[in-house]
Short mmCIF file of the C-alpha atoms (twelve columns), coordinates in Angstrom:
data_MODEL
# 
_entry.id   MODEL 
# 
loop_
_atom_site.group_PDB 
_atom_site.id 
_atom_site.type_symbol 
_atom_site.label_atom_id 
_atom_site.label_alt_id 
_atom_site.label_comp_id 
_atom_site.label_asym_id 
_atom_site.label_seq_id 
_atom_site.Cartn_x 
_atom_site.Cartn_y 
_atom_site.Cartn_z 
_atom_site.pdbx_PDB_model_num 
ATOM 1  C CA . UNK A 1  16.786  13.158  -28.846 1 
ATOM 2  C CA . UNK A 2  15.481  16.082  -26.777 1 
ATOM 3  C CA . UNK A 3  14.321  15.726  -22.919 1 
ATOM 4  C CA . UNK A 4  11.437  16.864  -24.309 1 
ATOM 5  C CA . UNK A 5  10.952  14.245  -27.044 1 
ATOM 6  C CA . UNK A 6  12.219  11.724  -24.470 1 
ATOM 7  C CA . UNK A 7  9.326   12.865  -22.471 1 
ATOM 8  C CA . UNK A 8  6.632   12.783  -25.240 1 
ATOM 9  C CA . UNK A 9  8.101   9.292   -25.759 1 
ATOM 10 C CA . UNK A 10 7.988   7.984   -21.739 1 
ATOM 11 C CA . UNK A 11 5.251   5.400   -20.909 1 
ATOM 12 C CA . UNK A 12 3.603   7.365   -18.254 1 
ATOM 13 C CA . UNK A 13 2.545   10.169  -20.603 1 
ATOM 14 C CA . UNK A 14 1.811   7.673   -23.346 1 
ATOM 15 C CA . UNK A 15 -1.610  7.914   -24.347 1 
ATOM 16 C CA . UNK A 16 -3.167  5.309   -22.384 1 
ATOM 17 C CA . UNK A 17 -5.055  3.200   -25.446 1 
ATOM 18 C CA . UNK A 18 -1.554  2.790   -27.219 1 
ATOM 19 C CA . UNK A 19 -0.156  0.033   -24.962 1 
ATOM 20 C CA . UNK A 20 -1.762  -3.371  -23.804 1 
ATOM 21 C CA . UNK A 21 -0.968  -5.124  -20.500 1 
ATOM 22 C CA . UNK A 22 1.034   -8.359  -20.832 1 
ATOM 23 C CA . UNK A 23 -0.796  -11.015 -18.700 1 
ATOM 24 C CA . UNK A 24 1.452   -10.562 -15.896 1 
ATOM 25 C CA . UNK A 25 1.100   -6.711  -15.504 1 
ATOM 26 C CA . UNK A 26 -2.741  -7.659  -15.299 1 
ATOM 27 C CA . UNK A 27 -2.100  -9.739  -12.644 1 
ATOM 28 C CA . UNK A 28 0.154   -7.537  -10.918 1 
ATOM 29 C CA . UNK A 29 -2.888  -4.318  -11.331 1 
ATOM 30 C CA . UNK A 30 -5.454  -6.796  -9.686  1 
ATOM 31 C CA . UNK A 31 -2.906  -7.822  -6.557  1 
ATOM 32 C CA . UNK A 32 -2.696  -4.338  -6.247  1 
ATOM 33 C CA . UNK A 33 -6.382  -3.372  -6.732  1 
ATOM 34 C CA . UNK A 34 -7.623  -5.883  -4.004  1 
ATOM 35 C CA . UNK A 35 -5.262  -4.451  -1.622  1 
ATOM 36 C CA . UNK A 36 -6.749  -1.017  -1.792  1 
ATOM 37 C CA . UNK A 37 -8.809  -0.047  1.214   1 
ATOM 38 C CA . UNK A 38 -12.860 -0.245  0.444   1 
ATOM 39 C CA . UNK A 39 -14.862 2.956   0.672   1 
ATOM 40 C CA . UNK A 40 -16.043 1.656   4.217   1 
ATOM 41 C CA . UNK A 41 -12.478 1.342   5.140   1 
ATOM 42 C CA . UNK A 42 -11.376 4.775   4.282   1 
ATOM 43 C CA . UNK A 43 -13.971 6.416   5.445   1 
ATOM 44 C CA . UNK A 44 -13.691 4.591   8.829   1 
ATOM 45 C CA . UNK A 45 -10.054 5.325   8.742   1 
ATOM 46 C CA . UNK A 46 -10.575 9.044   7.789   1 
ATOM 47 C CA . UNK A 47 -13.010 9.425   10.868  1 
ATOM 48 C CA . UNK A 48 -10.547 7.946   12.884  1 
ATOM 49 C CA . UNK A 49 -7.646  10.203  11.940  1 
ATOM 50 C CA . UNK A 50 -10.021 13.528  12.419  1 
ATOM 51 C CA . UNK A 51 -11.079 12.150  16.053  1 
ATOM 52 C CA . UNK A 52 -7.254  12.227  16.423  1 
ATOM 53 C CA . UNK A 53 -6.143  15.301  15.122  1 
ATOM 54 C CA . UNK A 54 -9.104  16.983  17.311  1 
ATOM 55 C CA . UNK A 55 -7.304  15.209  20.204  1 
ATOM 56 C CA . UNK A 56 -3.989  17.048  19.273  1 
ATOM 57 C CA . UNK A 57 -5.929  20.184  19.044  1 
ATOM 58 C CA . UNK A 58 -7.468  19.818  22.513  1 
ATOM 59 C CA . UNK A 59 -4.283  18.979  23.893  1 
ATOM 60 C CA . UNK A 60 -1.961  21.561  22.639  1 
ATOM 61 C CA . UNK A 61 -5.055  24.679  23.383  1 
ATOM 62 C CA . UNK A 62 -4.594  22.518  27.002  1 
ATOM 63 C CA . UNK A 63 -1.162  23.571  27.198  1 
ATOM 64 C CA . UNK A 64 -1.117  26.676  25.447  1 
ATOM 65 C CA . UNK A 65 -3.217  28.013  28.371  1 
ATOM 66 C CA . UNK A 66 -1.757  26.243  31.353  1 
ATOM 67 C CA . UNK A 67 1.451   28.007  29.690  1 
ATOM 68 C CA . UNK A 68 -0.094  31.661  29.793  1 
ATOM 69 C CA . UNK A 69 -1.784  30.983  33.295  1 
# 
């Protein structure tokens, strides 16, 4: 068998309607699912990380001109 057969063959580039979930793989998605942050959550989290990166930006144009002063 070729890599490329091999590959043709693999699960992950299976198409997706040729394989059902065993009961316990369904399971396993929804654990996972309800762990995933909610729209609210990311976007709270995404606000969040830009007020910190402006922070770092403030802070290194601080020093950046206290260095050329």
């Amino acid at each position: 068998m070729s890599p490329s057969d091999a590959l043709s063959n693999s699960p992950e580039t299976a198409p997706k309607a040729s394989r059902v979930l065993t009961a316990e793989e369904k399971a396993a998605l929804r654990e996972r699912m309800a762990r995933l942050m909610t729209p609210e959550e990311f976007a709270q989290l995404l606000g969040e990380f830009q007020e910190n990166v402006a922070k770092v930006i403030a802070i290194t144009e601080s020093l950046l001109e206290s260095k050329q002063s």
